[in-house]
């Protein structure tokens, strides 16, 4: 994917909508290409629209998955700006993995990244001295990066969510134990 200026046709989408709350097992349903609904039984708890343009937070040695929680300490000025903007909007950030050789180009936003990532919603925020943050992300869906943009201090990408549901490709062995 090339890195350039963001086309005007990509605008940020609105934030998720909270319908009701409950303490029970959550189920995630794909509503449309860029939408995810979180349900408790038949009740929609939250419907989230994954923005077409995601702020990207590439890190070495970190892979983020849907339905997982990820605590992060945000200290670099460009990523502090990214978190502030995300908190003012839909609270969604795309986590990606840096490829080998990233060290030479890390600070100019051109370090090579893997083109598959996971979108996460900021679920907890702790503001700290000096503009730093401790945040917790909750993984929503995997995405493919179609293009990258550097018109902000941090990298952004045109992301298309995957529509995969984890299903075993073969039956699990009968002697496999679960807890």
Coordinates of N, CA and C in Angstrom, one line a residue:
X1 N 0.8 -1.2 0.0 CA 0.0 0.0 0.0 C 0.9 1.2 0.0
X2 N 0.4 2.2 -0.7 CA 1.2 3.5 -0.8 C 0.9 4.3 0.4
X3 N 1.8 5.3 0.7 CA 1.5 6.2 1.8 C 1.4 7.6 1.2
X4 N 0.3 8.2 1.4 CA 0.1 9.5 0.8 C -0.9 10.3 1.6
X5 N -1.5 11.3 1.0 CA -2.5 12.1 1.6 C -3.9 11.5 1.5
X6 N -4.7 11.6 2.5 CA -6.0 11.0 2.5 C -7.0 11.7 1.5
X7 N -7.6 10.9 0.7 CA -8.6 11.4 -0.3 C -9.8 12.0 0.5
X8 N -10.4 13.1 0.0 CA -11.5 13.7 0.6 C -12.7 12.8 0.7
X9 N -12.8 11.8 -0.1 CA -14.0 10.9 -0.1 C -14.1 10.1 1.2
X10 N -13.0 10.0 2.0 CA -13.1 9.3 3.2 C -13.3 10.2 4.4
X11 N -14.5 10.1 5.0 CA -14.8 10.9 6.1 C -15.0 10.0 7.3
X12 N -14.7 10.5 8.5 CA -14.8 9.7 9.7 C -16.3 9.4 10.0
X13 N -16.6 8.2 10.4 CA -18.0 7.9 10.6 C -18.4 8.2 12.1
X14 N -19.6 8.1 12.4 CA -20.1 8.4 13.8 C -19.7 7.4 14.8
X15 N -20.0 7.7 16.1 CA -19.6 6.8 17.2 C -20.6 5.7 17.3
X16 N -20.3 4.7 18.1 CA -21.2 3.7 18.4 C -22.4 4.2 19.2
X17 N -23.5 3.4 19.2 CA -24.7 3.8 20.0 C -25.0 2.7 21.0
X18 N -25.1 3.2 22.3 CA -25.4 2.2 23.4 C -26.9 2.2 23.5
X19 N -27.4 0.9 23.5 CA -28.9 0.7 23.5 C -29.3 0.3 24.9
X20 N -28.7 -0.7 25.5 CA -29.0 -1.1 26.9 C -27.8 -1.8 27.5
X21 N -27.8 -2.0 28.8 CA -26.6 -2.6 29.5 C -27.1 -3.8 30.2
X22 N -26.2 -4.8 30.4 CA -26.4 -6.0 31.1 C -25.1 -6.7 31.4
X23 N -25.1 -7.5 32.5 CA -23.9 -8.3 32.8 C -24.2 -9.7 32.4
X24 N -23.8 -10.1 31.2 CA -24.0 -11.4 30.7 C -23.0 -11.7 29.5
X25 N -23.0 -12.8 28.9 CA -22.1 -13.1 27.8 C -22.5 -12.3 26.6
X26 N -21.5 -11.7 26.0 CA -21.7 -10.8 24.8 C -21.5 -11.6 23.6
X27 N -22.3 -11.4 22.6 CA -22.2 -12.0 21.3 C -22.0 -10.9 20.2
X28 N -21.1 -11.1 19.3 CA -20.7 -10.1 18.3 C -21.4 -10.6 17.0
X29 N -22.1 -9.7 16.3 CA -22.7 -10.0 15.0 C -22.2 -8.9 14.0
X30 N -22.0 -9.4 12.8 CA -21.6 -8.5 11.7 C -22.9 -8.0 11.2
X31 N -23.1 -6.7 11.2 CA -24.3 -6.0 10.7 C -24.1 -5.6 9.2
X32 N -23.0 -5.1 8.9 CA -22.7 -4.7 7.5 C -21.2 -4.7 7.3
X33 N -20.8 -4.2 6.2 CA -19.3 -4.3 5.9 C -18.5 -3.6 7.0
X34 N -19.0 -2.4 7.5 CA -18.2 -1.7 8.5 C -18.9 -1.6 9.8
X35 N -19.8 -2.5 10.1 CA -20.5 -2.4 11.4 C -20.5 -3.7 12.2
X36 N -20.5 -3.6 13.5 CA -20.5 -4.7 14.4 C -21.5 -4.4 15.4
X37 N -22.4 -5.4 15.8 CA -23.4 -5.3 16.8 C -23.0 -6.2 18.0
X38 N -23.0 -5.7 19.2 CA -22.8 -6.5 20.4 C -24.1 -6.8 21.0
X39 N -24.4 -8.1 21.2 CA -25.7 -8.5 21.7 C -25.6 -9.3 23.0
X40 N -26.6 -9.2 23.8 CA -26.7 -10.0 25.0 C -28.1 -10.7 24.8
X41 N -28.0 -12.0 24.4 CA -29.2 -12.7 24.0 C -29.7 -12.0 22.7
X42 N -31.0 -11.5 22.8 CA -31.6 -10.9 21.6 C -31.5 -9.4 21.7
X43 N -31.0 -8.8 22.8 CA -30.9 -7.4 23.0 C -29.6 -6.8 22.5
X44 N -29.7 -5.8 21.6 CA -28.5 -5.2 21.1 C -28.0 -4.2 22.3
X45 N -26.7 -4.5 22.7 CA -26.1 -3.7 23.7 C -25.4 -2.5 23.1
X46 N -24.7 -2.7 22.0 CA -24.0 -1.6 21.4 C -23.8 -2.0 19.9
X47 N -24.0 -1.0 19.1 CA -23.7 -1.2 17.6 C -22.6 -0.2 17.3
X48 N -21.5 -0.7 16.7 CA -20.4 0.1 16.4 C -20.2 0.1 14.9
X49 N -19.9 1.2 14.4 CA -19.5 1.4 13.0 C -18.0 1.5 12.9
X50 N -17.3 0.6 12.3 CA -15.9 0.7 12.1 C -15.6 1.8 11.1
X51 N -14.8 2.8 11.4 CA -14.6 3.9 10.4 C -13.8 3.3 9.2
X52 N -14.0 3.9 8.0 CA -13.2 3.5 6.9 C -11.8 3.9 7.0
X53 N -11.5 5.0 7.6 CA -10.2 5.5 7.9 C -9.9 5.3 9.4
X54 N -8.9 4.5 9.7 CA -8.6 4.2 11.1 C -7.2 4.8 11.4
X55 N -7.1 5.4 12.6 CA -5.8 5.8 13.1 C -5.0 4.5 13.3
X56 N -3.8 4.4 12.9 CA -3.0 3.1 13.0 C -2.0 3.3 14.1
X57 N -1.8 2.3 14.9 CA -0.8 2.3 16.0 C 0.0 1.0 15.8
X58 N 1.1 1.2 15.0 CA 1.9 0.0 14.7 C 2.9 -0.2 15.9
X59 N 3.1 -1.4 16.3 CA 4.0 -1.8 17.4 C 4.8 -3.0 17.0
X60 N 6.0 -3.1 17.4 CA 6.8 -4.3 17.2 C 6.4 -5.4 18.2
X61 N 6.4 -6.6 17.8 CA 6.2 -7.8 18.8 C 4.8 -7.7 19.5
X62 N 3.8 -7.2 18.8 CA 2.5 -7.2 19.4 C 1.4 -7.5 18.3
X63 N 0.6 -8.6 18.6 CA -0.5 -8.9 17.8 C -1.7 -8.8 18.6
X64 N -2.7 -8.1 18.1 CA -4.0 -7.9 18.9 C -5.1 -8.6 18.2
X65 N -6.0 -9.2 18.9 CA -7.1 -10.1 18.4 C -8.5 -9.6 18.8
X66 N -9.5 -9.9 18.0 CA -10.9 -9.5 18.4 C -11.2 -10.2 19.7
X67 N -12.0 -9.5 20.5 CA -12.5 -10.0 21.8 C -11.5 -10.1 22.9
X68 N -10.3 -9.5 22.6 CA -9.2 -9.5 23.6 C -9.1 -8.0 24.2
X69 N -8.6 -7.9 25.4 CA -8.3 -6.6 26.0 C -6.8 -6.4 25.8
X70 N -6.4 -5.1 25.6 CA -5.0 -4.7 25.4 C -4.8 -3.4 26.2
X71 N -4.0 -3.5 27.3 CA -3.6 -2.3 28.1 C -2.4 -1.7 27.4
X72 N -2.4 -0.3 27.2 CA -1.3 0.4 26.6 C -1.0 1.6 27.3
X73 N 0.3 2.0 27.4 CA 0.8 3.2 27.9 C 1.2 4.1 26.8
X74 N 0.5 5.2 26.6 CA 0.7 6.1 25.4 C 1.6 7.3 25.9
X75 N 2.8 7.4 25.3 CA 3.7 8.4 25.7 C 4.3 9.2 24.6
X76 N 4.3 8.7 23.4 CA 4.9 9.5 22.3 C 3.9 10.6 21.9
X77 N 4.4 11.8 21.6 CA 3.5 12.9 21.3 C 2.5 12.6 20.1
X78 N 2.9 12.0 19.1 CA 2.0 11.7 18.0 C 0.9 10.7 18.4
X79 N 1.2 9.8 19.2 CA 0.1 8.8 19.6 C -0.7 9.4 20.8
X80 N -0.2 10.3 21.5 CA -1.0 11.1 22.5 C -2.1 11.9 21.7
X81 N -1.7 12.5 20.6 CA -2.6 13.2 19.7 C -3.7 12.3 19.1
X82 N -3.2 11.1 18.7 CA -4.1 10.1 18.2 C -5.2 9.7 19.2
X83 N -4.8 9.4 20.4 CA -5.7 9.0 21.5 C -6.7 10.2 21.8
X84 N -6.2 11.4 21.9 CA -7.1 12.6 22.1 C -8.1 12.6 21.0
X85 N -7.7 12.5 19.7 CA -8.7 12.6 18.6 C -9.7 11.4 18.7
X86 N -9.2 10.2 19.0 CA -10.1 9.0 19.1 C -11.1 9.2 20.2
X87 N -10.7 9.8 21.4 CA -11.6 10.0 22.5 C -12.7 11.1 22.1
X88 N -12.4 12.0 21.2 CA -13.3 13.0 20.8 C -14.3 12.4 19.8
X89 N -14.0 11.3 19.2 CA -14.8 10.7 18.1 C -15.3 9.3 18.5
X90 N -15.0 8.3 17.7 CA -15.6 7.0 17.9 C -14.8 6.1 18.8
X91 N -13.7 6.5 19.3 CA -12.8 5.8 20.3 C -12.2 4.5 19.7
X92 N -12.1 4.4 18.4 CA -11.6 3.2 17.7 C -10.2 3.5 17.1
X93 N -9.3 2.6 17.4 CA -7.9 2.6 16.9 C -7.6 1.3 16.3
X94 N -6.8 1.3 15.2 CA -6.3 0.1 14.5 C -4.9 -0.3 15.0
X95 N -4.7 -1.4 15.5 CA -3.4 -1.9 15.9 C -2.8 -2.8 14.8
X96 N -1.6 -2.5 14.5 CA -0.9 -3.3 13.4 C 0.5 -3.7 13.9
X97 N 1.1 -4.6 13.3 CA 2.4 -5.2 13.6 C 3.4 -4.6 12.7
X98 N 4.5 -4.1 13.2 CA 5.6 -3.6 12.4 C 6.4 -4.8 11.8
X99 N 6.8 -4.6 10.5 CA 7.6 -5.7 9.9 C 9.1 -5.5 10.3
X100 N 9.9 -6.5 10.0 CA 11.3 -6.4 10.2 C 11.9 -5.2 9.5
X101 N 12.9 -4.6 10.1 CA 13.5 -3.5 9.5 C 12.9 -2.2 9.8
X102 N 12.0 -2.1 10.7 CA 11.2 -0.9 11.0 C 12.0 0.1 11.7
X103 N 13.1 -0.2 12.4 CA 13.8 0.7 13.3 C 14.3 1.9 12.5
X104 N 14.8 1.8 11.3 CA 15.4 2.9 10.5 C 14.3 4.0 10.2
X105 N 13.0 3.6 10.0 CA 12.0 4.5 9.5 C 10.9 4.7 10.5
X106 N 11.1 4.4 11.7 CA 10.0 4.4 12.7 C 9.4 5.8 12.9
X107 N 10.2 6.8 13.0 CA 9.8 8.1 13.4 C 9.3 9.0 12.3
X108 N 9.4 8.5 11.0 CA 8.8 9.3 9.9 C 7.5 8.6 9.4
X109 N 6.9 7.7 10.1 CA 5.7 7.0 9.7 C 5.8 6.3 8.4
X110 N 6.9 5.8 8.0 CA 7.0 5.0 6.8 C 7.6 3.6 7.1
X111 N 7.7 3.3 8.3 CA 8.2 1.9 8.7 C 7.3 0.9 8.1
X112 N 7.8 -0.2 7.6 CA 6.9 -1.2 7.0 C 6.0 -1.9 8.0
X113 N 4.7 -2.0 7.7 CA 3.8 -2.7 8.6 C 3.1 -3.9 7.9
X114 N 2.6 -4.8 8.7 CA 1.8 -5.9 8.1 C 0.5 -5.3 7.8
X115 N -0.1 -5.7 6.7 CA -1.4 -5.1 6.2 C -2.6 -5.7 6.7
X116 N -2.5 -6.5 7.8 CA -3.7 -7.0 8.5 C -3.5 -6.5 10.0
X117 N -4.6 -6.0 10.5 CA -4.6 -5.5 11.9 C -5.9 -5.8 12.6
X118 N -6.1 -5.3 13.8 CA -7.3 -5.5 14.5 C -7.7 -4.1 15.0
X119 N -9.0 -3.8 14.8 CA -9.6 -2.5 15.3 C -10.0 -2.7 16.8
X120 N -9.7 -1.8 17.6 CA -10.0 -1.9 19.0 C -10.7 -0.6 19.5
X121 N -11.6 -0.7 20.4 CA -12.3 0.4 21.0 C -11.7 0.7 22.3
X122 N -11.5 2.0 22.6 CA -10.9 2.4 23.9 C -12.1 2.3 24.9
X123 N -11.9 1.4 25.9 CA -12.9 1.1 26.9 C -12.5 1.8 28.2
X124 N -11.3 2.1 28.5 CA -10.8 2.7 29.7 C -9.7 3.7 29.4
X125 N -9.7 4.8 30.1 CA -8.7 5.8 29.9 C -8.3 6.4 31.3
X126 N -7.0 6.5 31.4 CA -6.4 7.2 32.6 C -5.5 8.3 32.1
X127 N -5.8 9.6 32.3 CA -4.9 10.7 31.9 C -3.8 10.8 32.9
X128 N -2.6 11.1 32.5 CA -1.5 11.2 33.4 C -0.7 12.5 33.1
X129 N 0.2 12.8 34.0 CA 1.0 14.0 33.9 C 1.7 14.0 32.5
X130 N 1.9 15.2 32.0 CA 2.6 15.4 30.7 C 1.9 15.0 29.5
X131 N 0.5 14.8 29.6 CA -0.3 14.4 28.5 C -0.3 13.0 28.1
X132 N 0.4 12.1 28.9 CA 0.4 10.7 28.7 C -0.9 10.1 29.1
X133 N -1.2 8.8 28.6 CA -2.4 8.1 28.9 C -2.1 6.6 29.2
X134 N -2.9 6.0 30.0 CA -3.0 4.6 30.1 C -4.4 4.3 29.5
X135 N -4.5 3.4 28.5 CA -5.7 3.1 27.9 C -5.9 1.6 27.9
X136 N -7.1 1.1 27.7 CA -7.4 -0.3 27.5 C -8.2 -0.3 26.2
X137 N -7.8 -1.2 25.3 CA -8.5 -1.4 24.0 C -9.2 -2.7 24.1
X138 N -10.4 -2.8 23.5 CA -11.1 -4.1 23.4 C -11.2 -4.4 21.9
X139 N -10.7 -5.6 21.5 CA -10.7 -5.9 20.1 C -12.0 -6.2 19.5
X140 N -12.3 -5.5 18.3 CA -13.6 -5.6 17.7 C -13.6 -6.5 16.5
X141 N -12.7 -6.2 15.5 CA -12.6 -7.0 14.3 C -11.3 -6.9 13.6
X142 N -10.9 -7.9 12.9 CA -9.7 -7.8 12.1 C -10.0 -7.0 10.8
X143 N -8.9 -6.4 10.2 CA -9.1 -5.6 9.0 C -7.9 -5.7 8.1
X144 N -8.1 -5.4 6.9 CA -7.1 -5.3 5.9 C -6.8 -3.8 5.5
X145 N -5.6 -3.4 5.5 CA -5.2 -2.1 5.1 C -5.1 -2.0 3.6
X146 N -6.0 -1.1 3.0 CA -6.0 -0.9 1.5 C -5.1 0.2 1.1
X147 N -4.9 1.2 1.9 CA -4.1 2.4 1.6 C -3.7 3.0 2.9
X148 N -2.6 3.8 2.9 CA -2.1 4.5 4.1 C -2.0 6.0 3.9
X149 N -2.2 6.8 4.9 CA -2.1 8.2 4.8 C -1.3 8.8 5.9
X150 N -0.6 9.9 5.6 CA 0.2 10.5 6.7 C 0.0 12.0 6.7
X151 N -1.3 12.4 6.7 CA -1.7 13.8 6.8 C -1.9 14.3 8.2
X152 N -1.5 13.5 9.2 CA -1.6 13.8 10.6 C -0.2 13.4 11.2
X153 N 0.0 13.7 12.5 CA 1.3 13.3 13.0 C 1.5 11.7 13.1
X154 N 0.4 11.0 13.1 CA 0.4 9.6 13.2 C -0.2 9.0 11.8
X155 N 0.1 7.8 11.6 CA -0.3 7.1 10.4 C -1.8 6.7 10.5
X156 N -2.5 6.8 9.3 CA -3.9 6.4 9.2 C -4.0 5.4 8.0
X157 N -5.0 4.6 8.0 CA -5.2 3.7 6.9 C -6.6 3.5 6.5
X158 N -6.8 3.2 5.2 CA -8.1 2.8 4.7 C -8.3 1.4 5.1
X159 N -9.2 1.0 6.0 CA -9.3 -0.3 6.5 C -10.6 -0.9 6.0
X160 N -10.5 -2.2 5.6 CA -11.7 -3.0 5.3 C -11.8 -4.1 6.3
X161 N -12.9 -4.2 7.1 CA -13.0 -5.3 8.0 C -13.1 -6.6 7.3
X162 N -12.6 -7.6 8.0 CA -12.8 -9.0 7.5 C -14.1 -9.5 8.0
X163 N -14.7 -10.4 7.2 CA -16.0 -11.0 7.6 C -15.8 -12.4 7.9
X164 N -14.8 -12.7 8.8 CA -14.6 -14.1 9.1 C -15.1 -14.4 10.5
X165 N -15.5 -15.6 10.7 CA -16.0 -16.1 12.0 C -15.1 -17.3 12.3
X166 N -14.5 -17.3 13.4 CA -13.6 -18.4 13.8 C -14.4 -19.8 13.8
X167 N -14.2 -20.6 12.8 CA -14.8 -21.9 12.7 C -13.6 -22.9 12.5
X168 N -13.6 -24.0 13.2 CA -12.5 -24.9 12.9 C -12.7 -25.5 11.5
X169 N -11.6 -25.7 10.8 CA -11.6 -26.2 9.5 C -11.8 -27.7 9.5
X170 N -11.5 -28.4 10.6 CA -11.6 -29.8 10.7 C -12.2 -30.1 12.1
X171 N -12.8 -31.2 12.3 CA -13.3 -31.5 13.6 C -12.1 -31.6 14.6
X172 N -12.4 -31.1 15.9 CA -11.4 -31.2 16.9 C -11.2 -32.6 17.4
X173 N -10.0 -33.0 17.8 CA -9.8 -34.4 18.3 C -10.7 -34.7 19.5
X174 N -11.2 -35.9 19.6 CA -12.1 -36.3 20.6 C -11.4 -36.3 22.0
X175 N -10.1 -36.4 22.1 CA -9.4 -36.5 23.4 C -9.0 -35.1 23.8
X176 N -9.4 -34.0 23.1 CA -9.1 -32.7 23.5 C -9.9 -32.3 24.7
X177 N -9.3 -31.8 25.8 CA -10.0 -31.4 27.0 C -10.2 -29.9 27.0
X178 N -11.4 -29.5 27.5 CA -11.7 -28.1 27.6 C -12.0 -27.8 29.1
X179 N -11.8 -26.6 29.5 CA -12.0 -26.3 30.9 C -13.2 -25.3 31.0

